[in-house]
PDB file of C-alpha atoms in Angstrom:
ATOM      1  CA  ASP D1282     316.124  28.194-145.116  1.00  0.00           C
ATOM      2  CA  ARG D1283     313.825  27.536-141.907  1.00  0.00           C
ATOM      3  CA  TYR D1284     314.092  31.356-140.507  1.00  0.00           C
ATOM      4  CA  GLN D1285     313.491  32.574-143.789  1.00  0.00           C
ATOM      5  CA  LEU D1286     309.933  33.109-143.508  1.00  0.00           C
ATOM      6  CA  LEU D1287     310.296  34.703-139.961  1.00  0.00           C
ATOM      7  CA  ILE D1288     312.809  36.833-141.302  1.00  0.00           C
ATOM      8  CA  ASP D1289     310.406  37.894-144.313  1.00  0.00           C
ATOM      9  CA  LEU D1290     307.723  38.584-141.950  1.00  0.00           C
ATOM     10  CA  GLY D1291     310.108  40.817-140.072  1.00  0.00           C
ATOM     11  CA  ASN D1292     310.905  42.856-143.520  1.00  0.00           C
ATOM     12  CA  GLU D1293     307.100  43.311-144.209  1.00  0.00           C
ATOM     13  CA  GLN D1294     306.889  45.005-140.628  1.00  0.00           C
ATOM     14  CA  GLU D1295     306.237  48.235-140.810  1.00  0.00           C
ATOM     15  CA  PRO D1296     309.444  50.505-138.749  1.00  0.00           C
ATOM     16  CA  LEU D1297     308.816  51.278-135.204  1.00  0.00           C
ATOM     17  CA  ASP D1298     308.490  55.341-134.852  1.00  0.00           C
ATOM     18  CA  GLU D1299     311.656  56.623-133.066  1.00  0.00           C
ATOM     19  CA  LYS D1300     309.290  57.812-129.905  1.00  0.00           C
ATOM     20  CA  TYR D1301     308.382  54.562-129.333  1.00  0.00           C
ATOM     21  CA  LYS D1302     311.949  53.346-128.941  1.00  0.00           C
ATOM     22  CA  THR D1303     311.999  53.953-124.852  1.00  0.00           C
ATOM     23  CA  GLU D1304     313.366  51.617-122.208  1.00  0.00           C
ATOM     24  CA  GLN D1305     309.739  51.302-120.923  1.00  0.00           C
ATOM     25  CA  ASN D1306     308.874  49.372-124.349  1.00  0.00           C
ATOM     26  CA  LEU D1307     312.055  47.442-124.167  1.00  0.00           C
ATOM     27  CA  ILE D1308     311.014  43.549-123.598  1.00  0.00           C
ATOM     28  CA  GLU D1309     312.897  42.239-120.883  1.00  0.00           C
ATOM     29  CA  GLY D1310     314.565  38.645-121.261  1.00  0.00           C
ATOM     30  CA  CYS D1311     315.053  39.098-124.922  1.00  0.00           C
ATOM     31  CA  GLN D1312     318.624  38.683-125.975  1.00  0.00           C
ATOM     32  CA  SER D1313     318.425  41.295-128.926  1.00  0.00           C
ATOM     33  CA  ARG D1314     316.559  44.855-128.317  1.00  0.00           C
ATOM     34  CA  VAL D1315     312.958  44.571-128.831  1.00  0.00           C
ATOM     35  CA  TRP D1316     310.681  47.333-128.428  1.00  0.00           C
ATOM     36  CA  LEU D1317     306.624  46.818-128.174  1.00  0.00           C
ATOM     37  CA  GLN D1318     304.239  49.621-128.460  1.00  0.00           C
ATOM     38  CA  ALA D1319     300.431  49.229-127.537  1.00  0.00           C
ATOM     39  CA  ASP D1320     297.720  51.256-128.297  1.00  0.00           C
ATOM     40  CA  GLU D1321     293.586  51.020-127.675  1.00  0.00           C
ATOM     41  CA  VAL D1322     291.952  52.044-130.489  1.00  0.00           C
ATOM     42  CA  ASP D1323     288.036  50.881-130.465  1.00  0.00           C
ATOM     43  CA  GLY D1324     288.519  48.869-127.519  1.00  0.00           C
ATOM     44  CA  LYS D1325     291.027  47.151-129.262  1.00  0.00           C
ATOM     45  CA  ILE D1326     294.706  46.427-128.894  1.00  0.00           C
ATOM     46  CA  ILE D1327     296.889  47.170-131.754  1.00  0.00           C
ATOM     47  CA  PHE D1328     300.550  46.308-131.225  1.00  0.00           C
ATOM     48  CA  GLN D1329     303.570  47.722-133.069  1.00  0.00           C
ATOM     49  CA  ALA D1330     307.290  46.630-132.360  1.00  0.00           C
ATOM     50  CA  GLU D1331     310.783  46.717-133.937  1.00  0.00           C
ATOM     51  CA  SER D1332     314.134  44.786-132.972  1.00  0.00           C
ATOM     52  CA  ASP D1333     317.685  45.212-133.972  1.00  0.00           C
ATOM     53  CA  ALA D1334     317.533  41.322-134.759  1.00  0.00           C
ATOM     54  CA  LEU D1335     316.418  40.328-138.322  1.00  0.00           C
ATOM     55  CA  ILE D1336     314.678  36.661-136.901  1.00  0.00           C
ATOM     56  CA  VAL D1337     313.609  38.115-133.565  1.00  0.00           C
ATOM     57  CA  LYS D1338     311.654  40.931-135.324  1.00  0.00           C
ATOM     58  CA  GLY D1339     310.120  37.979-137.390  1.00  0.00           C
ATOM     59  CA  ILE D1340     308.821  36.392-134.385  1.00  0.00           C
ATOM     60  CA  ILE D1341     307.551  39.452-132.700  1.00  0.00           C
ATOM     61  CA  SER D1342     306.185  40.352-136.481  1.00  0.00           C
ATOM     62  CA  LEU D1343     304.091  36.728-136.058  1.00  0.00           C
ATOM     63  CA  LEU D1344     302.639  37.395-132.673  1.00  0.00           C
ATOM     64  CA  ILE D1345     301.624  40.858-133.645  1.00  0.00           C
ATOM     65  CA  LYS D1346     299.583  39.306-137.275  1.00  0.00           C
ATOM     66  CA  VAL D1347     298.044  36.771-134.546  1.00  0.00           C
ATOM     67  CA  LEU D1348     297.623  39.246-131.429  1.00  0.00           C
ATOM     68  CA  SER D1349     297.222  42.743-133.211  1.00  0.00           C
ATOM     69  CA  GLY D1350     293.632  44.072-133.143  1.00  0.00           C
ATOM     70  CA  HIS D1351     292.074  42.246-130.607  1.00  0.00           C
ATOM     71  CA  THR D1352     290.255  43.214-127.018  1.00  0.00           C
ATOM     72  CA  PRO D1353     292.208  42.771-124.187  1.00  0.00           C
ATOM     73  CA  ASP D1354     290.206  40.025-122.828  1.00  0.00           C
ATOM     74  CA  GLU D1355     290.844  38.120-126.367  1.00  0.00           C
ATOM     75  CA  ILE D1356     294.672  38.732-125.966  1.00  0.00           C
ATOM     76  CA  LEU D1357     294.506  37.525-122.179  1.00  0.00           C
ATOM     77  CA  ASN D1358     292.620  34.200-122.880  1.00  0.00           C
ATOM     78  CA  ALA D1359     294.113  33.707-126.248  1.00  0.00           C
ATOM     79  CA  ASP D1360     295.426  29.338-126.247  1.00  0.00           C
ATOM     80  CA  LEU D1361     298.537  29.910-128.336  1.00  0.00           C
ATOM     81  CA  TYR D1362     298.762  26.838-129.192  1.00  0.00           C
ATOM     82  CA  PHE D1363     300.220  27.524-132.785  1.00  0.00           C
ATOM     83  CA  ILE D1364     303.708  28.001-131.189  1.00  0.00           C
ATOM     84  CA  ASP D1365     303.944  24.348-130.702  1.00  0.00           C
ATOM     85  CA  LYS D1366     301.910  22.917-133.415  1.00  0.00           C
ATOM     86  CA  ILE D1367     304.272  24.506-135.705  1.00  0.00           C
ATOM     87  CA  GLY D1368     307.358  23.707-134.080  1.00  0.00           C
ATOM     88  CA  LEU D1369     308.624  27.103-133.411  1.00  0.00           C
ATOM     89  CA  LYS D1370     309.831  26.933-130.034  1.00  0.00           C
ATOM     90  CA  GLU D1371     311.911  23.723-130.951  1.00  0.00           C
ATOM     91  CA  HIS D1372     313.444  25.573-134.217  1.00  0.00           C
ATOM     92  CA  LEU D1373     314.834  28.350-131.818  1.00  0.00           C
ATOM     93  CA  SER D1374     317.617  28.290-129.674  1.00  0.00           C
ATOM     94  CA  PRO D1375     317.178  28.177-125.699  1.00  0.00           C
ATOM     95  CA  THR D1376     317.809  32.273-125.635  1.00  0.00           C
ATOM     96  CA  ARG D1377     315.563  32.969-128.707  1.00  0.00           C
ATOM     97  CA  SER D1378     312.945  30.605-127.338  1.00  0.00           C
ATOM     98  CA  ASN D1379     313.245  32.495-123.965  1.00  0.00           C
ATOM     99  CA  GLY D1380     312.500  35.779-125.508  1.00  0.00           C
ATOM    100  CA  LEU D1381     309.595  34.437-127.395  1.00  0.00           C
ATOM    101  CA  LEU D1382     307.823  33.583-124.162  1.00  0.00           C
ATOM    102  CA  SER D1383     308.939  37.102-122.705  1.00  0.00           C
ATOM    103  CA  MET D1384     307.422  38.635-126.084  1.00  0.00           C
ATOM    104  CA  VAL D1385     304.173  36.867-125.293  1.00  0.00           C
ATOM    105  CA  LYS D1386     304.537  37.699-121.646  1.00  0.00           C
ATOM    106  CA  GLN D1387     304.909  41.082-122.495  1.00  0.00           C
ATOM    107  CA  MET D1388     302.277  41.413-125.109  1.00  0.00           C
ATOM    108  CA  ARG D1389     299.739  40.114-122.600  1.00  0.00           C
ATOM    109  CA  SER D1390     300.737  42.300-120.132  1.00  0.00           C
ATOM    110  CA  LYS D1391     300.141  45.246-121.687  1.00  0.00           C
ATOM    111  CA  ALA D1392     296.900  44.175-122.576  1.00  0.00           C
ATOM    112  CA  SER D1393     295.933  43.687-119.114  1.00  0.00           C
ATOM    113  CA  ASP D1394     297.263  47.106-118.586  1.00  0.00           C
ATOM    114  CA  LYS D1395     294.789  48.525-120.833  1.00  0.00           C
ATOM    115  CA  HIS D1396     292.299  45.674-119.049  1.00  0.00           C
ATOM    116  CA  ASN D1397     292.449  47.304-116.004  1.00  0.00           C
ATOM    117  CA  LYS D1398     292.947  51.185-116.697  1.00  0.00           C
ATOM    118  CA  GLU D1399     289.570  50.445-118.079  1.00  0.00           C
ATOM    119  CA  THR D1400     288.079  48.520-115.469  1.00  0.00           C
ATOM    120  CA  VAL D1401     289.522  51.414-113.092  1.00  0.00           C
ATOM    121  CA  ASP D1402     287.907  54.452-115.450  1.00  0.00           C
ATOM    122  CA  LEU D1403     284.799  52.445-114.959  1.00  0.00           C
ATOM    123  CA  GLU D1404     284.899  51.996-111.246  1.00  0.00           C
ATOM    124  CA  VAL D1405     285.627  55.992-111.061  1.00  0.00           C
ATOM    125  CA  LEU D1406     282.843  56.837-113.144  1.00  0.00           C
ATOM    126  CA  TYR D1407     280.846  54.813-110.773  1.00  0.00           C
ATOM    127  CA  LEU D1408     282.249  56.500-107.826  1.00  0.00           C
ATOM    128  CA  TYR D1409     281.461  59.580-109.223  1.00  0.00           C
ATOM    129  CA  CYS D1410     277.822  59.026-110.173  1.00  0.00           C
ATOM    130  CA  PHE D1411     277.154  57.503-106.818  1.00  0.00           C
ATOM    131  CA  TYR D1412     278.200  60.593-105.078  1.00  0.00           C
ATOM    132  CA  TYR D1413     276.340  63.077-107.693  1.00  0.00           C
ATOM    133  CA  ILE D1414     273.205  61.100-107.065  1.00  0.00           C
ATOM    134  CA  MET D1415     273.735  61.163-103.657  1.00  0.00           C
ATOM    135  CA  LEU D1416     273.888  65.045-103.762  1.00  0.00           C
ATOM    136  CA  ALA D1417     270.929  65.109-105.809  1.00  0.00           C
ATOM    137  CA  SER D1418     269.264  63.764-103.215  1.00  0.00           C
ATOM    138  CA  SER D1419     267.218  66.038-101.014  1.00  0.00           C
ATOM    139  CA  SER D1420     266.343  63.086 -98.626  1.00  0.00           C
ATOM    140  CA  LEU D1421     270.069  62.216 -97.972  1.00  0.00           C
ATOM    141  CA  HIS D1422     272.039  63.330 -95.446  1.00  0.00           C
ATOM    142  CA  ILE D1423     275.886  63.958 -97.167  1.00  0.00           C
ATOM    143  CA  PRO D1424     278.098  63.524 -94.138  1.00  0.00           C
ATOM    144  CA  ASN D1425     281.418  66.336 -94.334  1.00  0.00           C
ATOM    145  CA  LYS D1426     284.143  63.383 -95.104  1.00  0.00           C
ATOM    146  CA  PRO D1427     285.757  62.588 -98.406  1.00  0.00           C
ATOM    147  CA  LEU D1428     283.595  60.111-100.814  1.00  0.00           C
ATOM    148  CA  LEU D1429     286.148  57.168-100.721  1.00  0.00           C
ATOM    149  CA  HIS D1430     286.063  57.259 -96.931  1.00  0.00           C
ATOM    150  CA  ILE D1431     282.164  56.964 -97.330  1.00  0.00           C
ATOM    151  CA  LEU D1432     282.108  54.433 -99.504  1.00  0.00           C
ATOM    152  CA  SER D1433     284.877  52.153 -98.315  1.00  0.00           C
ATOM    153  CA  LYS D1434     282.460  51.682 -95.040  1.00  0.00           C
TER     154      LYS D1434
END
C-alpha cells in the first residue's frame, strides 16, 4: 500500500501531551484534526504533533523529521523540494494535499513567531542598555519623558 510508510511513520510518533491539544495548536486547513506544538530549546525549534487520522499523522511525522531540531531561520528558509521529488503531493487527495500545505505553513509560522519573539527580546534588551547608558553618563541630560518617546524621535 502506498500509504503504509506514512502510516508507519505516524505510528512511530510519540503521542502529543493532552495539554497541547488546544484550539490554538489546531492546524487550520486540514480536514482532519492536527495539533502542532513548537518549543524552542537551545535556539532550535522542536515540533510535536498528533492527528486523529493515520495518514495525516504520518504526513506531519515526516515533516517533523525534516524540520524539527533546526533554528527558526533554517526552517523559514528550508526548500522542501523533497515533497515534489518523492511524489508525495501527487499521491494525496486534493484535501490531504491542501492539508500538507497548511501543515508546512503552520510550522513556518510557529518558527517565525519564535524568530520574531527573539528579535523583539533583543530590541528590548538594546533599549534597556541604551537607557542605562544614558542614565549612567553624568554628561547627558535625561529629559523627563518615557524612553520609547525619546528613542522614537
